[in-house]
mmCIF file of C-alpha atoms and ligand atoms in Angstrom:
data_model
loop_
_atom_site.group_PDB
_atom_site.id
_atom_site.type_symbol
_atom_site.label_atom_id
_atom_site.label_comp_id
_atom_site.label_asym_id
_atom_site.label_seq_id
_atom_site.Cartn_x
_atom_site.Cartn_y
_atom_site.Cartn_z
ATOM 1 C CA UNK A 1 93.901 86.921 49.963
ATOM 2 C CA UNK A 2 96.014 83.806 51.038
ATOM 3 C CA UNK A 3 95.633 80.837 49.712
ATOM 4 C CA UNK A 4 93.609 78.297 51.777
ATOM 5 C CA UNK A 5 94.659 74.794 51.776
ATOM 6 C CA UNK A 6 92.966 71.533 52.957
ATOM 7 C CA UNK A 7 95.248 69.061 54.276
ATOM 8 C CA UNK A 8 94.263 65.410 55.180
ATOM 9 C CA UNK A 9 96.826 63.656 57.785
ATOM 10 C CA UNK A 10 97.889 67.123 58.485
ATOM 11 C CA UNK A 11 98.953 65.934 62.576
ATOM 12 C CA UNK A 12 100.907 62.780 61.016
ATOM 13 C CA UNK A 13 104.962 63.340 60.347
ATOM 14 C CA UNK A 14 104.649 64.176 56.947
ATOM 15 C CA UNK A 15 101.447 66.147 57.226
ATOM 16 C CA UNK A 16 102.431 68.505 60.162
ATOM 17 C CA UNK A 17 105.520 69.065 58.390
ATOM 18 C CA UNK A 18 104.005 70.715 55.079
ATOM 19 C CA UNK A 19 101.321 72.779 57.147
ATOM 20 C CA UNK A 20 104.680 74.516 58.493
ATOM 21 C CA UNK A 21 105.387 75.088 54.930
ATOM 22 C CA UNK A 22 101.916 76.064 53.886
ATOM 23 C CA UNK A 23 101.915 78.565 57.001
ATOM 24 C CA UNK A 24 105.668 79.667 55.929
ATOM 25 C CA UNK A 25 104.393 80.350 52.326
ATOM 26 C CA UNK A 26 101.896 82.615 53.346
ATOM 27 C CA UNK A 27 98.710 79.569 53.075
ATOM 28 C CA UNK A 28 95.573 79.437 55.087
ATOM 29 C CA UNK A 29 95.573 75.927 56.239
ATOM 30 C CA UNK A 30 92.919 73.966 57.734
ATOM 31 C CA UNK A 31 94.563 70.138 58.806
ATOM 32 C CA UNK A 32 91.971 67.287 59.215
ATOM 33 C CA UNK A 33 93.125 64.360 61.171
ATOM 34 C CA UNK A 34 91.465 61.666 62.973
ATOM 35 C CA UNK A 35 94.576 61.052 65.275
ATOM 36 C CA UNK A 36 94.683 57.269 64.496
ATOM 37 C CA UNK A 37 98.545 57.419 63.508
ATOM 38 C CA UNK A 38 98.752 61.175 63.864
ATOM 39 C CA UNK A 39 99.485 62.684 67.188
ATOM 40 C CA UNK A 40 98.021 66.362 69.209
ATOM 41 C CA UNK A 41 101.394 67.160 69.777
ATOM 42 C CA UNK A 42 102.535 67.673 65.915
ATOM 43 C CA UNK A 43 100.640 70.595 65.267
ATOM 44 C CA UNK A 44 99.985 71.604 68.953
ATOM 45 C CA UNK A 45 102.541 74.698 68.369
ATOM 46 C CA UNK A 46 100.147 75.427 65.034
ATOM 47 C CA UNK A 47 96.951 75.733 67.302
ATOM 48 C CA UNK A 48 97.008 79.738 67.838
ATOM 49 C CA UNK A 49 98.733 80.469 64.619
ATOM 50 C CA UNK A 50 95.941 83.052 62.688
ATOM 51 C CA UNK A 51 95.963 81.187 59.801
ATOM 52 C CA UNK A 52 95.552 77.375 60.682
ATOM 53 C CA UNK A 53 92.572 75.265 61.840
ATOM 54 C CA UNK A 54 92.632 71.917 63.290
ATOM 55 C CA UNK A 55 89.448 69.821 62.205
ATOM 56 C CA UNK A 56 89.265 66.517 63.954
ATOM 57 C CA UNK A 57 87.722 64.358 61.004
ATOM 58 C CA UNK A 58 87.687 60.642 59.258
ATOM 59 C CA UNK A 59 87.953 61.322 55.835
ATOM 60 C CA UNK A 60 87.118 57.695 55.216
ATOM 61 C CA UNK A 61 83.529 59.897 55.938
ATOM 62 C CA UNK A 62 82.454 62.346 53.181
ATOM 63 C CA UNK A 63 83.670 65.910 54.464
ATOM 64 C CA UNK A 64 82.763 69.205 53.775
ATOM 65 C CA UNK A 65 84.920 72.368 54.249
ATOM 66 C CA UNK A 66 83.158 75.505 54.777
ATOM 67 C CA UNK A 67 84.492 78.444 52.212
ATOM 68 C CA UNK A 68 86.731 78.781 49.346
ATOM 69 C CA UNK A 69 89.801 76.190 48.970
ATOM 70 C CA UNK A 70 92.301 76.521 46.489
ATOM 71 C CA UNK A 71 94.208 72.968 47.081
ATOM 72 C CA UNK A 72 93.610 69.605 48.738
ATOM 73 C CA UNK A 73 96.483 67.675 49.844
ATOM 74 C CA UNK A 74 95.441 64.338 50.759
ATOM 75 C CA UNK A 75 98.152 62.520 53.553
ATOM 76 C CA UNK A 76 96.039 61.086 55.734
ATOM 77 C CA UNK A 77 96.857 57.026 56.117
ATOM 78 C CA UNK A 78 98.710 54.896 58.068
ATOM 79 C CA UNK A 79 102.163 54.726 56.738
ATOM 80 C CA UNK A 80 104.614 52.323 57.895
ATOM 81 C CA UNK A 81 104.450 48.838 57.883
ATOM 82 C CA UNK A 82 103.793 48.288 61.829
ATOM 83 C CA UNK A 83 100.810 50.927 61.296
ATOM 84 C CA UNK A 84 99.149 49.536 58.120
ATOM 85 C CA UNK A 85 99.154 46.141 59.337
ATOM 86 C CA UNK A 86 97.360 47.065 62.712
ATOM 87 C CA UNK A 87 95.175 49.080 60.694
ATOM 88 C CA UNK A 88 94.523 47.310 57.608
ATOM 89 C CA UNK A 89 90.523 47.808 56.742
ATOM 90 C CA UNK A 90 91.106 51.322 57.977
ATOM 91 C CA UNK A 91 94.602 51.604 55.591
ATOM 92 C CA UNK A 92 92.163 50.361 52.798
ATOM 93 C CA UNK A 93 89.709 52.753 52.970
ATOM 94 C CA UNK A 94 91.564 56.161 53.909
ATOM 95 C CA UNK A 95 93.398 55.015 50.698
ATOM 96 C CA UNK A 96 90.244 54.269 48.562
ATOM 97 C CA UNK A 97 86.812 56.481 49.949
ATOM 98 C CA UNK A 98 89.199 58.958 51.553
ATOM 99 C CA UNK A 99 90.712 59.975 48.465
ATOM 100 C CA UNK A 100 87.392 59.508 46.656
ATOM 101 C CA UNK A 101 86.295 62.279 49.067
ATOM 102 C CA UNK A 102 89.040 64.244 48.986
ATOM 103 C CA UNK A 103 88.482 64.324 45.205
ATOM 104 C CA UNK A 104 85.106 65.370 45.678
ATOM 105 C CA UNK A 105 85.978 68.226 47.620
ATOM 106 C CA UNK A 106 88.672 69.665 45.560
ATOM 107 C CA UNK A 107 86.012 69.048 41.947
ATOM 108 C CA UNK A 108 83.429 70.770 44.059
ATOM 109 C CA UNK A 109 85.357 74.087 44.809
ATOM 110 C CA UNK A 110 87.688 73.894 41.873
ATOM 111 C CA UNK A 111 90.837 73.094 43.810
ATOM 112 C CA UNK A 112 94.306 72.024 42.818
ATOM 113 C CA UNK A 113 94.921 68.247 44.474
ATOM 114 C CA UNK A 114 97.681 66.628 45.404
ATOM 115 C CA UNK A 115 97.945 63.564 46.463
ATOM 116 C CA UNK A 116 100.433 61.721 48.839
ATOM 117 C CA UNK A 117 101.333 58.457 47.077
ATOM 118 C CA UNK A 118 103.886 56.226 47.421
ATOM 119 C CA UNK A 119 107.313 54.360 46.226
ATOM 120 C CA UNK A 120 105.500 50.840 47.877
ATOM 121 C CA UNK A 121 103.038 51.295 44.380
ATOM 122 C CA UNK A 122 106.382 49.187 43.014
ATOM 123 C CA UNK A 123 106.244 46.362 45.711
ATOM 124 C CA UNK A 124 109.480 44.565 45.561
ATOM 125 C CA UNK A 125 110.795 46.055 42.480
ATOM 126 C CA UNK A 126 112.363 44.278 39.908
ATOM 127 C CA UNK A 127 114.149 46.614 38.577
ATOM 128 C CA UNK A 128 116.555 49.696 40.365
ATOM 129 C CA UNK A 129 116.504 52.658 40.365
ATOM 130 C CA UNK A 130 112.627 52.831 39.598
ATOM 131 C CA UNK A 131 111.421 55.331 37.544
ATOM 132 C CA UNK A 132 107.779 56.212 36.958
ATOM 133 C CA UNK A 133 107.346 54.514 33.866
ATOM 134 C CA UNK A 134 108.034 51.349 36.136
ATOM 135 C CA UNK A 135 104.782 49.899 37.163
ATOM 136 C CA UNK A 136 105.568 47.362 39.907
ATOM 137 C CA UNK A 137 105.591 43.936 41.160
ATOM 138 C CA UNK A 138 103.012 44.270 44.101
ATOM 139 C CA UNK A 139 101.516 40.953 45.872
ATOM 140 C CA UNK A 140 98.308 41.585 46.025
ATOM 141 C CA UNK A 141 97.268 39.623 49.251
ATOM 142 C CA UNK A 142 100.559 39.948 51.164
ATOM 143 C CA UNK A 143 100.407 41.448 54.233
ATOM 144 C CA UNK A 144 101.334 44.882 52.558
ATOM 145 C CA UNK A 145 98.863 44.872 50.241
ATOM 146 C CA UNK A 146 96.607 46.792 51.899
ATOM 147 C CA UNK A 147 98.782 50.265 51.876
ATOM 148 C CA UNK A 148 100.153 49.303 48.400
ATOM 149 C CA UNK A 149 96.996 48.664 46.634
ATOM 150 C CA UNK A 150 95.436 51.334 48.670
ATOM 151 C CA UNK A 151 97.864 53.998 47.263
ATOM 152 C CA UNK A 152 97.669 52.345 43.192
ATOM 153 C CA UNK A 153 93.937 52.615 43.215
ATOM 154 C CA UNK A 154 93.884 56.526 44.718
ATOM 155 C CA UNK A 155 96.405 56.751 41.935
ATOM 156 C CA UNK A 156 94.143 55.285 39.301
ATOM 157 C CA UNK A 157 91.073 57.292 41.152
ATOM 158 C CA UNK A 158 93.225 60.486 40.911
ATOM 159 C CA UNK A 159 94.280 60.145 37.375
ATOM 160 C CA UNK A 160 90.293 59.375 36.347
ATOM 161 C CA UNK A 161 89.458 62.752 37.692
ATOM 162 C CA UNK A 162 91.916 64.383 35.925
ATOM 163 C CA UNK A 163 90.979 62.778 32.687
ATOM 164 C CA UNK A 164 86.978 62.935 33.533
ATOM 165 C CA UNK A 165 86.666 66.662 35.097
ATOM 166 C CA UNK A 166 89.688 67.888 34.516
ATOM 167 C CA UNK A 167 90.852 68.396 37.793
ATOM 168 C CA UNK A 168 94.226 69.921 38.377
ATOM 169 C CA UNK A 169 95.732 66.693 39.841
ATOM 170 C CA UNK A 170 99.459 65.745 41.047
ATOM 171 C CA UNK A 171 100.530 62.504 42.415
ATOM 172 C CA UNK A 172 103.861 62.133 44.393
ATOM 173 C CA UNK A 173 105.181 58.757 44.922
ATOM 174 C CA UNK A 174 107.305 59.533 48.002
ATOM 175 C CA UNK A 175 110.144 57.665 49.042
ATOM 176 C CA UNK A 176 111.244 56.909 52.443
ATOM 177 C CA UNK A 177 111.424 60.041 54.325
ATOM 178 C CA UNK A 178 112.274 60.433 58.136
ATOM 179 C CA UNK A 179 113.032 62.972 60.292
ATOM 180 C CA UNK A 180 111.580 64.560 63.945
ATOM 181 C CA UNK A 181 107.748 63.964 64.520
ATOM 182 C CA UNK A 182 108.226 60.126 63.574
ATOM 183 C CA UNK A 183 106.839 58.306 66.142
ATOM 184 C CA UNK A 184 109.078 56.422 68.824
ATOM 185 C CA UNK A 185 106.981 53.259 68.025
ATOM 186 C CA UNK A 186 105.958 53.657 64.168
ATOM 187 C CA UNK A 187 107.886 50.824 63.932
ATOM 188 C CA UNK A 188 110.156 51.872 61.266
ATOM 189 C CA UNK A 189 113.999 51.457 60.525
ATOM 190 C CA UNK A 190 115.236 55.089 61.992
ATOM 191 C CA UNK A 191 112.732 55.637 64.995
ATOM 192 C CA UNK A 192 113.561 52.355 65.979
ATOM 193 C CA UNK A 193 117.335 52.331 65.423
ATOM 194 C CA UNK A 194 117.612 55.936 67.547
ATOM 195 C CA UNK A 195 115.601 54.367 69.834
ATOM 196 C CA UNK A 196 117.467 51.354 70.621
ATOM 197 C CA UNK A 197 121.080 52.971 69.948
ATOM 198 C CA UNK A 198 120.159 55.796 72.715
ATOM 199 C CA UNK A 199 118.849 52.950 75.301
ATOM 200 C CA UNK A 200 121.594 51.000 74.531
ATOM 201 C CA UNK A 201 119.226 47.585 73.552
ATOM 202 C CA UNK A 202 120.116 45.753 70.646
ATOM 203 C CA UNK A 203 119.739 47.392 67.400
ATOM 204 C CA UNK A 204 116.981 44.948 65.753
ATOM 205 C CA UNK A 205 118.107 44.638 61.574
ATOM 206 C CA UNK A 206 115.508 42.239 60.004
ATOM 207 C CA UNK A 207 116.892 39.347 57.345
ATOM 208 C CA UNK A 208 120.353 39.818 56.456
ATOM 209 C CA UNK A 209 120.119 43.826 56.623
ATOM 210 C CA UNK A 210 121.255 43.436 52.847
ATOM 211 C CA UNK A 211 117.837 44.760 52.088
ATOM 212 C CA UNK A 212 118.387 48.759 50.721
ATOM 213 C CA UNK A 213 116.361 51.770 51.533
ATOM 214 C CA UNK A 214 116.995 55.640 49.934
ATOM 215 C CA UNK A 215 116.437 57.897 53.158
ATOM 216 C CA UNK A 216 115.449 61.719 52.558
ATOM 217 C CA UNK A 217 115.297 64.449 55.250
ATOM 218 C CA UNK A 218 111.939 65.814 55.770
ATOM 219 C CA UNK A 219 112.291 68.788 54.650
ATOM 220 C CA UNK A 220 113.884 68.147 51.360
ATOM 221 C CA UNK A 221 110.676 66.050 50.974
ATOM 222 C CA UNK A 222 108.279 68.870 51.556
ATOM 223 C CA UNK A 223 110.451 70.907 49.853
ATOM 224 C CA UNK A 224 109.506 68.665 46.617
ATOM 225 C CA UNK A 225 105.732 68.150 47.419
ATOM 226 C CA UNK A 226 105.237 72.198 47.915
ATOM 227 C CA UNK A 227 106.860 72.397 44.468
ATOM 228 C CA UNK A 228 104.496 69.428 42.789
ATOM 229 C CA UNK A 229 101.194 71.146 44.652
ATOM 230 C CA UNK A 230 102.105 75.036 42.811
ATOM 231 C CA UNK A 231 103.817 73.598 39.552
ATOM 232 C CA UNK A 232 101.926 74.866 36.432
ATOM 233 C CA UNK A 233 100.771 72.292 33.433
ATOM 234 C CA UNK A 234 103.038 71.854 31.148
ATOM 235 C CA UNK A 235 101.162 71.093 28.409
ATOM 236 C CA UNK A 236 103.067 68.041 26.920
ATOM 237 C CA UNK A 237 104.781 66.798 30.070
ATOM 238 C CA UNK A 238 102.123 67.987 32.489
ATOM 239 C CA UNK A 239 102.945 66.997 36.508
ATOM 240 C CA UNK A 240 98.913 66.372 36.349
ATOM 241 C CA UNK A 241 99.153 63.089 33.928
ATOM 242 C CA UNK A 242 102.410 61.951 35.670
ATOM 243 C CA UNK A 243 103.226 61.318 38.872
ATOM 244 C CA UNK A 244 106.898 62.193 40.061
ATOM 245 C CA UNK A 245 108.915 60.349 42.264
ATOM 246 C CA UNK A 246 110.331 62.094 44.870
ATOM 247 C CA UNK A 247 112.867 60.832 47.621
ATOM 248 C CA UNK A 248 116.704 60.458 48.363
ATOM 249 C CA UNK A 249 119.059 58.482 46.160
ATOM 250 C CA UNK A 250 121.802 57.925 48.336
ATOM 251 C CA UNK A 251 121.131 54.263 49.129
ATOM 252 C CA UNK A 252 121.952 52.375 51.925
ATOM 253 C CA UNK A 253 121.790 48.780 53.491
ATOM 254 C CA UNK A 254 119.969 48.487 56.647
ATOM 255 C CA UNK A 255 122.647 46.779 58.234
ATOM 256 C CA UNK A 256 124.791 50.097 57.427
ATOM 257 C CA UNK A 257 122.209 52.057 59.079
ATOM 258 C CA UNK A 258 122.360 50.271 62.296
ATOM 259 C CA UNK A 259 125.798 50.256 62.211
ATOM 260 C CA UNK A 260 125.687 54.016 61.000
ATOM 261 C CA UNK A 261 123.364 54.889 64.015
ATOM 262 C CA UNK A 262 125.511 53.591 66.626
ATOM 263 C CA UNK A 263 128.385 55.399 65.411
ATOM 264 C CA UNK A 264 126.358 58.809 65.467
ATOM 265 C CA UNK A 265 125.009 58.008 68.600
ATOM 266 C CA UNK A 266 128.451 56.774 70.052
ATOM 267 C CA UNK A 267 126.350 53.704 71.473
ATOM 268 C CA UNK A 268 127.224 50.610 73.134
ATOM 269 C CA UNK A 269 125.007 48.676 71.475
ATOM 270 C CA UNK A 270 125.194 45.821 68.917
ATOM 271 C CA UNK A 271 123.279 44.473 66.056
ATOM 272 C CA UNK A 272 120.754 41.648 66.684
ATOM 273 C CA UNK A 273 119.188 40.105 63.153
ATOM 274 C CA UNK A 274 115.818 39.198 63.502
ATOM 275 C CA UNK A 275 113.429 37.147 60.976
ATOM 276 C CA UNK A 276 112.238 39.196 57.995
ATOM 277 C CA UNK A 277 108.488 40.272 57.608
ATOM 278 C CA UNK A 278 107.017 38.873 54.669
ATOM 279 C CA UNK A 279 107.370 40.808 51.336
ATOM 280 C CA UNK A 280 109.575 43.494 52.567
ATOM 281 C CA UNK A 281 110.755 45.225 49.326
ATOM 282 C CA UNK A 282 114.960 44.140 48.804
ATOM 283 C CA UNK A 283 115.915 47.354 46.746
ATOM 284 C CA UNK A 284 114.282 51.188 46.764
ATOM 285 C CA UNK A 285 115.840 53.630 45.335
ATOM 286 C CA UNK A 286 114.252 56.540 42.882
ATOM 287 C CA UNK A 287 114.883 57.969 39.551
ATOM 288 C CA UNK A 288 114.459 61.164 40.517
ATOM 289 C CA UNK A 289 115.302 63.083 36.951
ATOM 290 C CA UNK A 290 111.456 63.584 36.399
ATOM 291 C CA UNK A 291 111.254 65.910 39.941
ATOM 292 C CA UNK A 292 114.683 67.835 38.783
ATOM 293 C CA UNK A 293 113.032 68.323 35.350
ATOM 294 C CA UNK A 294 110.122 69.552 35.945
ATOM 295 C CA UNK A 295 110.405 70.898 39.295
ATOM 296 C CA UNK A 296 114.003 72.005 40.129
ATOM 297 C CA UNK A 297 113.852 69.592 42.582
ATOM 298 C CA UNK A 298 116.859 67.570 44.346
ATOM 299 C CA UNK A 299 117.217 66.859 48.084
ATOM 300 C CA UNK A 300 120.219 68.583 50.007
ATOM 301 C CA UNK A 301 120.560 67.385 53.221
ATOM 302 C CA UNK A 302 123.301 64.994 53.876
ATOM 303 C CA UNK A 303 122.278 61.688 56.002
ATOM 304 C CA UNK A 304 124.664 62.018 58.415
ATOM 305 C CA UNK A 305 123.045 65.433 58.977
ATOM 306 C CA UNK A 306 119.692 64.826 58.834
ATOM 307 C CA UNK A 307 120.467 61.421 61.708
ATOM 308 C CA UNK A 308 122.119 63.834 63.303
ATOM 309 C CA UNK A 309 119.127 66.421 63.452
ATOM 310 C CA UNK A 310 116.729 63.310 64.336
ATOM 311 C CA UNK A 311 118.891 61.817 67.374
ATOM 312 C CA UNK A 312 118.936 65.453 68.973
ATOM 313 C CA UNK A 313 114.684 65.328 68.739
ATOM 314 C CA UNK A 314 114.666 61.802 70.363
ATOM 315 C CA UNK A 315 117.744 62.656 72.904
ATOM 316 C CA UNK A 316 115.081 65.615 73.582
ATOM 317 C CA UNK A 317 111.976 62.554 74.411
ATOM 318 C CA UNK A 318 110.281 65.116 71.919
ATOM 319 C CA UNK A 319 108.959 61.626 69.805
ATOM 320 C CA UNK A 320 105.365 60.479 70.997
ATOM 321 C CA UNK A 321 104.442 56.742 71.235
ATOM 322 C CA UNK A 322 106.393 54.487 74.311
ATOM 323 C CA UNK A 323 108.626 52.206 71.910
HETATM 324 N N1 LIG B 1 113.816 47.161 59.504
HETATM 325 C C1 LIG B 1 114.717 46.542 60.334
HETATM 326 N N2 LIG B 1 114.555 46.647 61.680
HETATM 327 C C2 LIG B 1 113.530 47.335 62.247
HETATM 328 C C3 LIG B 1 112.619 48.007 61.395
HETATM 329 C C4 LIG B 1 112.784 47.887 60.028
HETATM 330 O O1 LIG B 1 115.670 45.899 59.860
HETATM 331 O O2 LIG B 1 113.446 47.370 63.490
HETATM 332 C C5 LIG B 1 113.983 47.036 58.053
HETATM 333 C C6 LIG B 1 112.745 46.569 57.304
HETATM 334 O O3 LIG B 1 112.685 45.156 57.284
HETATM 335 C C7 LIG B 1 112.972 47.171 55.936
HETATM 336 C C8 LIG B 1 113.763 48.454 56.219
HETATM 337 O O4 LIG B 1 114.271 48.318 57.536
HETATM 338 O O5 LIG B 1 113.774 46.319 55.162
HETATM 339 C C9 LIG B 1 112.914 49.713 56.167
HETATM 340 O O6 LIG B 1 111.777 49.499 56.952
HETATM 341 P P1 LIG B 1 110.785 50.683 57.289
HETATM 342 O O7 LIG B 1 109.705 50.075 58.141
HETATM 343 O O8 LIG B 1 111.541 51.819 57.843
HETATM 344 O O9 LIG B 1 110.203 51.162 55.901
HETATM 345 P P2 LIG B 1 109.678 50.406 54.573
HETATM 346 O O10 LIG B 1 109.861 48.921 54.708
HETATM 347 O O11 LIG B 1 108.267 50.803 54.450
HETATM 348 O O12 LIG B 1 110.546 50.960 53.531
#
């Protein structure tokens, strides 16, 4: 019998993503999603697949899943910045009682979980690249605060139910990822960059554009997470006590994005620098040696190919959300 998976987020960019690898690998999938961040239109080509369900749901709401489940992938939050901040009580408790019912579920039918976390649990970091063992330098009432703290206590959460019941538990701290299914108005660097470079506006680069991101390619991301979700314990160096870091470390300057962009796009636009939002992290890059370790894992898609693949989605007007 296939394996049946529970997705949270599953209609989001990341989310829709992996329940096209879940349905590749042979999974049963059932995706919840209460379309706050998450669009129809993700999955909408999923709908009369035989092995997926679409569950409308709030998971900040205990849920219950009919039948057997064998894991729990909880990616249901607003994720960038422009999101989080609009949403913030909501951000807060997707983060806290969502994964405290998502928990639930997986201890009640005995189900691996896995649990979307991410490289903001470091804040600003102080030091680069940031390993796991690194443990942050997070304001805790800035204005991103909400998703960061969210995803440190799921973490904390996570870990006490793998400590407490035992529960087969991974935690990914994933890095910036982008790719087609972002939203036109998510707000973020890439989205917003294609967007502007294809109508020819300014290209809006925040501060200086010194600041540094690490950009993976979707798919090398899900690549890593479907590895974390069917690794086996190790018994000394077990995924379940640890989490692993997984993202891109080709690092770039935001400023060299833009610039990058325009080329790819062969645009007419030009750069505009606009103030900086408060506590926007200055460095992010991963030390990704735990994921190659323990999971064989290392992203392959170059980012001139993976821009590449992303302009010809939003050249397409395939992106939902009016920028
Ligand atoms: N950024 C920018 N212009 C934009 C959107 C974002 O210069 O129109 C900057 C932002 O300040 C940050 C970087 O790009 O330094 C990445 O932002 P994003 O929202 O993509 O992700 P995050 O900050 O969560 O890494």
């Amino acid at each position: 019998m296939a394996a049946r998976a529970c997705i949270t987020g599953g209609a989001g960019f990341l989310g829709s993503h992996l329940c096209d690898r879940l349905l590749a690998e042979g999974f049963e999938v059932v995706c919840i999603d209460n379309l706050l961040t998450g669009t129809p239109q993700n999955v909408s080509h999923l709908l009369d697949h035989p092995r997926f369900t679409f569950v409308r749901g709030d998971v900040t709401k205990p849920l219950w899943v009919e039948g057997p489940v064998d894991y729990v992938l909880h990616f249901g939050s607003p994720a960038s910045p422009k999101d989080y901040v609009r949403y913030p009580i909501h951000t807060l408790k997707v983060g806290a009682l969502g994964t405290h019912h998502t928990l639930g579920l997986a201890k009640a039918k005995g189900a691996g979980y896995l649990l979307a976390s991410s490289s903001e649990v470091y804040g600003d970091p102080q030091i680069s690249p940031q390993p796991e063992t690194y443990w942050g330098h997070v304001n805790p009432v800035g204005v991103r605060s909400v998703y960061d703290e969210a995803k440190r206590f799921g973490e904390a959460l996570a870990t006490a139910y793998y400590h407490t019941h035992g529960l087969a538990v991974r935690i990914a701290r994933i890095f910036n990822t982008y790719g087609p299914r972002m939203r036109a108005d998510d707000g973020r660097a890439v989205p917003t960059f294609i967007g502007q470079a294809l109508a020819g506006e300014p290209l809006t680069v925040y501060g200086t554009g010194l600041q540094t991101r690490s950009l993976c390619y979707v798919t090398d991301t899900v690549d890593g997470l479907f590895r974390l979700l069917v690794s086996p314990d190790a018994a000394d160096d077990s995924p379940a006590s640890f989490p692993v870091n997984l993202g891109s470390v080709d690092e770039i300057t935001m400023r060299d994005l833009a610039e990058l962009i325009i080329r790819i796009t062969r645009s007419r636009s030009r750069i505009s620098y606009e103030p900086l939002p408060p506590d926007d992290p200055k460095v992010r890059r991963p030390d990704i040696s735990r994921a190659a370790r323990l999971l064989g894992w290392a992203p392959r898609v170059s980012l001139a190919d993976g821009l590449a693949m992303t302009i010809d989605y939003f050249r397409q007007g395939l992106a939902a959300g009016a920028r």
